[in-house]
Short mmCIF file of C-alpha atoms and ligand atoms in Angstrom, two decimals:
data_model
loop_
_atom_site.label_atom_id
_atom_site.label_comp_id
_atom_site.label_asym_id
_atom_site.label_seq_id
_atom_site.Cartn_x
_atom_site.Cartn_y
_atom_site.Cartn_z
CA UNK A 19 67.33 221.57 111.83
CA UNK A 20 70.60 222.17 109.96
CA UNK A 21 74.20 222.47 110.96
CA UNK A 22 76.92 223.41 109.76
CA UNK A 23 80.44 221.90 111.00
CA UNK A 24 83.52 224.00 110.44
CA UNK A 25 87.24 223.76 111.41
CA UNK A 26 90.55 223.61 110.07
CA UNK A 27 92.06 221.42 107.52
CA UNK A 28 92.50 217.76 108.73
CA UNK A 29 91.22 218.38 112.49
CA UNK A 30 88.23 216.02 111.72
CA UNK A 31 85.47 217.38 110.94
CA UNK A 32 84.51 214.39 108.62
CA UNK A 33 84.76 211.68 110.82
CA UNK A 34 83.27 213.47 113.05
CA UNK A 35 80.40 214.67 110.63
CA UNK A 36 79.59 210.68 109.81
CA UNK A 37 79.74 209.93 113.31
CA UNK A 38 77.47 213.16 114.80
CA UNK A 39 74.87 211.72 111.82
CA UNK A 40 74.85 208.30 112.85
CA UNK A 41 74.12 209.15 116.32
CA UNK A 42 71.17 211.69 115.45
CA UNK A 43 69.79 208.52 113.36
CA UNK A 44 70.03 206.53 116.00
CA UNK A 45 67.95 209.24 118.20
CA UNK A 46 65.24 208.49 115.41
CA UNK A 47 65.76 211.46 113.10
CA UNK A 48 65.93 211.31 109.28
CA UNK A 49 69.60 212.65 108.53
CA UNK A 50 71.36 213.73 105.68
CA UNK A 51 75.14 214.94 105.26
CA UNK A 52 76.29 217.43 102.68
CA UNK A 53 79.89 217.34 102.06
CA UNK A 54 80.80 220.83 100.83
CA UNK A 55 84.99 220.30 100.46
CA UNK A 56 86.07 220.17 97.32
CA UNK A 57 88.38 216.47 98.87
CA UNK A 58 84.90 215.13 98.45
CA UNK A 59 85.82 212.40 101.35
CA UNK A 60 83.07 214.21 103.25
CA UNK A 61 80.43 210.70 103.50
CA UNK A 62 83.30 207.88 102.72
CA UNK A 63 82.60 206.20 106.46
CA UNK A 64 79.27 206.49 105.83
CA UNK A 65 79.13 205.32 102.60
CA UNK A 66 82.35 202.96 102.39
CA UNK A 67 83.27 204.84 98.79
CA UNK A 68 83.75 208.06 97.15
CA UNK A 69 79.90 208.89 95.85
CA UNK A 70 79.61 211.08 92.54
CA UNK A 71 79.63 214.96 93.26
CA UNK A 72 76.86 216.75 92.65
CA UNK A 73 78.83 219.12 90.08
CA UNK A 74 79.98 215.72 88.59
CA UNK A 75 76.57 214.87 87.74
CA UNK A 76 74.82 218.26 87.25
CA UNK A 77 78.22 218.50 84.04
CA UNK A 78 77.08 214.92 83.08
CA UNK A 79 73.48 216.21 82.20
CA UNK A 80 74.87 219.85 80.85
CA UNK A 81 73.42 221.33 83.64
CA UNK A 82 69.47 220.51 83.29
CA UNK A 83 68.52 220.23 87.03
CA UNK A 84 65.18 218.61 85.67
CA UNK A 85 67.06 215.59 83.93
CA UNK A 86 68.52 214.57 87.36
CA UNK A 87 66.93 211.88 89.88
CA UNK A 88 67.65 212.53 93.59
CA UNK A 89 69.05 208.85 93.47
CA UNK A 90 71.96 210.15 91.18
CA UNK A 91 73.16 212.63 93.70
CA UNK A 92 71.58 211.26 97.32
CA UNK A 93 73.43 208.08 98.30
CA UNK A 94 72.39 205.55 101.44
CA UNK A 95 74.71 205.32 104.21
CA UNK A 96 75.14 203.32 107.39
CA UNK A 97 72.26 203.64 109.80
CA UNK A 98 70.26 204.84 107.05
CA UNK A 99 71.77 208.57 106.69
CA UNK A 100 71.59 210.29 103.70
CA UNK A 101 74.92 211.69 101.64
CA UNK A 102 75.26 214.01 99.42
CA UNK A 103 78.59 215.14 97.89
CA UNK A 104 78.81 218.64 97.14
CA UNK A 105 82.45 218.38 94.91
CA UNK A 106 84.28 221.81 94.41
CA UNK A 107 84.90 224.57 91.69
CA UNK A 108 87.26 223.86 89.34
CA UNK A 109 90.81 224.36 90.83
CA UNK A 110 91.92 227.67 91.08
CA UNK A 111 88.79 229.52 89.57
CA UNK A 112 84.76 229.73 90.57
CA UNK A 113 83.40 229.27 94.18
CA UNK A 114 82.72 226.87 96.69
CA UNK A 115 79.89 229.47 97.72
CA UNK A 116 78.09 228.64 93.92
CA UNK A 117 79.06 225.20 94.65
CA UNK A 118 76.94 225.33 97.74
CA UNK A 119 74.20 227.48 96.37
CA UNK A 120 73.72 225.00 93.47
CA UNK A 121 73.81 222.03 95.75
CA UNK A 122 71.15 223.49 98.14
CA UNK A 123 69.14 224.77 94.56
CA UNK A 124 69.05 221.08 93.29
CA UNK A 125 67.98 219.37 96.53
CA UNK A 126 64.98 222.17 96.80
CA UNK A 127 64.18 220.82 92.87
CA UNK A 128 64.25 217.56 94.17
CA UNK A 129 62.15 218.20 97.04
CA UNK A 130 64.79 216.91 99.49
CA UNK A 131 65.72 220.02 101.34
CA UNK A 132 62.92 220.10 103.19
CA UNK A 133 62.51 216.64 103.87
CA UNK A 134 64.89 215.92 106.44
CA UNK A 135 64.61 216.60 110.39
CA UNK A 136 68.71 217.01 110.21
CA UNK A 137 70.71 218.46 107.43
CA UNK A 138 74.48 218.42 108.51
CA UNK A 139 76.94 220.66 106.37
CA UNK A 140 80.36 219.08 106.64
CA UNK A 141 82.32 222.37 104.97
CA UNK A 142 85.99 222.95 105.46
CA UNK A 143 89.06 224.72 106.60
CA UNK A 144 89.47 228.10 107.54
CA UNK A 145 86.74 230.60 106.15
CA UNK A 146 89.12 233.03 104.24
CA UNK A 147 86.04 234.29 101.72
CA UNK A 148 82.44 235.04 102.14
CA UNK A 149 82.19 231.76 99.82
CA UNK A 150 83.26 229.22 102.47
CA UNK A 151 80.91 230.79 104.56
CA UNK A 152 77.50 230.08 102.42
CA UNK A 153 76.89 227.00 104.10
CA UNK A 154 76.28 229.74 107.57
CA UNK A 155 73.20 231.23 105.47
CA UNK A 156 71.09 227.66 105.43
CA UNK A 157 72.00 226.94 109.40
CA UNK A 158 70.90 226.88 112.68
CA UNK A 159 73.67 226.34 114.94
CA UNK A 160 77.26 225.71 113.41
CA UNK A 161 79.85 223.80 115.40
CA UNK A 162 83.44 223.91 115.14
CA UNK A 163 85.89 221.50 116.02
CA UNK A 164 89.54 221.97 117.08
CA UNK A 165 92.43 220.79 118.71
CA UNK A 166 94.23 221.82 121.58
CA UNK A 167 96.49 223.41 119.41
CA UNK A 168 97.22 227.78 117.98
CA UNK A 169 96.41 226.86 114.46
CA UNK A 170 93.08 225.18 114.50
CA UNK A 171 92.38 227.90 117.39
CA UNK A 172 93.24 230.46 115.42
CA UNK A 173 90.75 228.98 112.41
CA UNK A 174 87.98 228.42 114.98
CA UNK A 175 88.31 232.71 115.79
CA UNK A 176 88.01 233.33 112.21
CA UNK A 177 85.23 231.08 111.96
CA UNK A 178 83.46 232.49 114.99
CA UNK A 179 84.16 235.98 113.28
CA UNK A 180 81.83 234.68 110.40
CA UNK A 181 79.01 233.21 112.65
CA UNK A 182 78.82 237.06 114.30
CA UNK A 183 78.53 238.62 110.55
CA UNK A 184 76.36 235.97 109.23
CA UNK A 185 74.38 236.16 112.48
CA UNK A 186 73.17 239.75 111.80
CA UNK A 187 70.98 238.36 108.77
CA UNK A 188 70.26 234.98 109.51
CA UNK A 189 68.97 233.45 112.68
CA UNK A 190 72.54 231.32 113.01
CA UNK A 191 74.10 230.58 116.67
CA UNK A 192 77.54 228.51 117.31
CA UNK A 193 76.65 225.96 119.19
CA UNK A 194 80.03 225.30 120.70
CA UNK A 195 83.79 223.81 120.00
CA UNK A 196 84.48 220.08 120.25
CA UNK A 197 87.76 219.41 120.93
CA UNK A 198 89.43 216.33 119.01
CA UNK A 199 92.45 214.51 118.98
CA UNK A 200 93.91 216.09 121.97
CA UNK A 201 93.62 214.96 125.31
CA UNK A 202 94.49 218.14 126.49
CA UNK A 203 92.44 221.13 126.81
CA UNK A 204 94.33 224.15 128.24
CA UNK A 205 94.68 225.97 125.27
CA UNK A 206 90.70 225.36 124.40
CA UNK A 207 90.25 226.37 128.08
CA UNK A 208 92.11 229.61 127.45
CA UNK A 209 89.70 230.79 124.35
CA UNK A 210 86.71 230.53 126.08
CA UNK A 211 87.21 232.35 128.45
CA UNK A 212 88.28 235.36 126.33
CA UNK A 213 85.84 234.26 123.73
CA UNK A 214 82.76 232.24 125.80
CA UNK A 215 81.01 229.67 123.88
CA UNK A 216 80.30 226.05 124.98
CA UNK A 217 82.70 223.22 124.45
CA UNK A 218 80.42 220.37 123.47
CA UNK A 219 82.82 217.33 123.68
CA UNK A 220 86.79 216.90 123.78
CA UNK A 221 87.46 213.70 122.26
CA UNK A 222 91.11 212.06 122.40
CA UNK A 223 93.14 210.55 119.74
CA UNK A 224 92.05 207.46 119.55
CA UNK A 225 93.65 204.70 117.17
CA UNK A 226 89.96 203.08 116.19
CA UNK A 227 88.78 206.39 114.90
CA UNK A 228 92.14 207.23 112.87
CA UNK A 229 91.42 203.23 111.12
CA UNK A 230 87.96 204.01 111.16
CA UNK A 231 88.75 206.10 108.52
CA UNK A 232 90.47 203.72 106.53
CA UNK A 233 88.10 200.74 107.24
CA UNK A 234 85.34 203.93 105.80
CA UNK A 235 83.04 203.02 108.67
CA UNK A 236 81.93 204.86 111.41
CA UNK A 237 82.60 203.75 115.11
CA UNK A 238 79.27 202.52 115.34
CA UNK A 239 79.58 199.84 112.83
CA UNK A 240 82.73 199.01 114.18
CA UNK A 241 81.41 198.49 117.44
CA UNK A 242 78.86 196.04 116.19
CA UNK A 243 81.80 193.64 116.00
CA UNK A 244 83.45 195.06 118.87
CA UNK A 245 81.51 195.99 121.74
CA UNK A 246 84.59 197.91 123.51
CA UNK A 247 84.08 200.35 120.93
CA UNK A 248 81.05 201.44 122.67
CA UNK A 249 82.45 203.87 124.54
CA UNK A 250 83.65 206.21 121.35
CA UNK A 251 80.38 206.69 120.48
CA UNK A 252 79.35 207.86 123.37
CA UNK A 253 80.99 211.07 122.71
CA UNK A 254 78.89 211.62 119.47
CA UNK A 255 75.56 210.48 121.12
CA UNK A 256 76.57 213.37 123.62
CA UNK A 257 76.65 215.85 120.76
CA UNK A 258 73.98 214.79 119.36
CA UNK A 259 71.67 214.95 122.34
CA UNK A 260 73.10 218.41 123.61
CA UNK A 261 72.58 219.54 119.78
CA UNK A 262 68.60 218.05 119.82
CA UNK A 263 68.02 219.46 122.72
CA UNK A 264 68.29 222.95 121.07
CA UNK A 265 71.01 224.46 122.91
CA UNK A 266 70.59 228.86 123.16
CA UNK A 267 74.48 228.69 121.32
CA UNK A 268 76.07 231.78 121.37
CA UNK A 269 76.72 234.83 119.04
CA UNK A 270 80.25 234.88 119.61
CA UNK A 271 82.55 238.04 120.00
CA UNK A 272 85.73 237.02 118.14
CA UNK A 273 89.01 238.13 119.66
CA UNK A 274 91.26 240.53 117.19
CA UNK A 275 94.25 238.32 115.96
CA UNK A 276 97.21 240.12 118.07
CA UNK A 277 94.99 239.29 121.35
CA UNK A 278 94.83 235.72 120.35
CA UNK A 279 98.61 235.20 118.91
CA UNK A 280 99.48 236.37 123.02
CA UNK A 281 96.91 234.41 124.44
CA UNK A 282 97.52 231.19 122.93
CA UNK A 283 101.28 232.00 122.74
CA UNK A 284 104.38 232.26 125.33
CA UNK A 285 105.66 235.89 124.23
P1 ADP B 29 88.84 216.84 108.01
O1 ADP B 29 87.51 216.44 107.50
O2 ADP B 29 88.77 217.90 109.05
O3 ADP B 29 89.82 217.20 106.94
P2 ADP B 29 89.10 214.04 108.72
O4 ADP B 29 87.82 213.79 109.40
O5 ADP B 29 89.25 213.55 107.31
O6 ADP B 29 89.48 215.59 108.78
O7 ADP B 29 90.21 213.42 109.67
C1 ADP B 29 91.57 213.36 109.32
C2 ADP B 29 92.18 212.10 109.90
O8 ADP B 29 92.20 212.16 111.32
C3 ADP B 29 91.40 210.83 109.54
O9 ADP B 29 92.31 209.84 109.16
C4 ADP B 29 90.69 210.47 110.83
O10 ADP B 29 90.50 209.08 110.93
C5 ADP B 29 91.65 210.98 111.88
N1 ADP B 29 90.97 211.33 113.14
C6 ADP B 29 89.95 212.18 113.32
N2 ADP B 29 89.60 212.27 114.63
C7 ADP B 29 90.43 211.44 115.30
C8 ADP B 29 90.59 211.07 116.68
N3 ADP B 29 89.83 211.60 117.65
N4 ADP B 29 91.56 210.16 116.98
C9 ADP B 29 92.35 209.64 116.03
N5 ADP B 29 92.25 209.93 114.72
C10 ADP B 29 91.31 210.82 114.35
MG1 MG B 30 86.74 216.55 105.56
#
């Protein structure tokens, strides 16, 4: 199975990437993570450190896909999930679509796309070209995460907008919106009902996952040493399990931008 987790810039979709991961590993299943933001921070609280790109490495060997060893470009991480880092184009020229493609080319070389019961796609911000949106042609349910706030609302539409396109071609559903950082939900409660789709989780802000980051481990290593943390990952086993149990998802119908700028606004 592969998913793909999308959302705006900074909502967490990385932490809660690593997280999501650890819990399907701890459901049994062989994971891997593909970071596919050109920040690269995509597997740090798996992995405790920033692991080589794989456009680092594929420069390094002048591009000869046959000269590179999956154990240059697939790292171990807590709980025994996978990592890969995808990197980015060089600033302000290629693709992160071509950064994608060549990611998902080399792993096939390697034999390692195929390997894995879950492949999660940890991509980035808002999808503004069909390029952000290649990850959507290699998954089966994407997920989008969001706060309670017009902005990452307003990315989640656009988002949705390119799960209906890429839907057409490819047998992709949205599997739903998890809410994070925010312990309230009226604005989340106010898009789905003009746009229906699940929400999987809404998670709070919660000071052990903001120093999770920083500590670069995931809740559940941190609750190995602290019990109490048990609780935060009980919001990720959630999404796991709803995700394993193959949820229908939706093909979402995206609302046009005016509808949304008075439906998640006062005037
Ligand atoms: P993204 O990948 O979307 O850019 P990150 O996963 O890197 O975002 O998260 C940004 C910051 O927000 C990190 O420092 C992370 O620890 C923090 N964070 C994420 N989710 C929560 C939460 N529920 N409560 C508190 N801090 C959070
Ligand atoms: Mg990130």
């Amino acid at each position: 199975m592969k998913l793909a987790v999308y959302g705006k810039g900074g909502i967490g979709k990385s932490t809660t990437s690593c997280n999501i991961s650890v819990a399907l590993a701890k459901r049994g299943k062989k994971v891997l993570q593909i970071g596919c933001d050109p920040k690269h921070d995509s597997t740090f609280t798996l992995t405790g450190f920033l692991i080589p790109t794989i456009i680092d490495t594929l420069q390094e060997k002048d591009y000869h896909y046959e000269d590179v060893w999956p154990e240059d470009v697939i790292y171990k991480g807590y709980g025994g999930v996978d990592c890969v880092e995808a990197g980015g184009p060089p600033a302000g020229a290629g693709c992160g679509g071509y950064v994608v493609g060549e990611t998902v080319k080399l792993l096939k070389e390697l034999n390692a796309f195929d390997e894995y019961d879950v492949i999660l796609f940890d991509v980035l911000g808002d999808v503004v070209c069909g390029g952000f949106a290649a990850p959507l042609n290699y998954a089966d349910y994407c997920m989008i995460v969001t706060d309670n706030g017009f902005d990452a609302l307003f990315a989640a539409n656009r988002i949705s907008a390119s799960v209906r396109e890429k839907s057409r071609t490819h047998p992709l559903r949205l599997a739903g919106l998890i809410g994070n950082r925010t312990s309230k939900r009226d604005l989340i409660d106010k898009y789905v009902e003009s746009v229906p789709m699940p929400v999987l989780e809404v998670l709070p802000l919660i000071e052990d996952i903001r120093v999770s980051r920083v500590k670069g481990k995931t809740l559940f290593e941190m609750a190995e040493t602290d019990p109490s943390l048990s609780y935060v990952c009980d919001y990720y086993l959630n999404i796991a399990d709803q995700i394993l149990s193959q949820p229908e998802g939706v093909v979402p119908k995206d609302a046009p931008d005016r509808e949304l700028f008075s439906l998640l606004s006062d005037f």
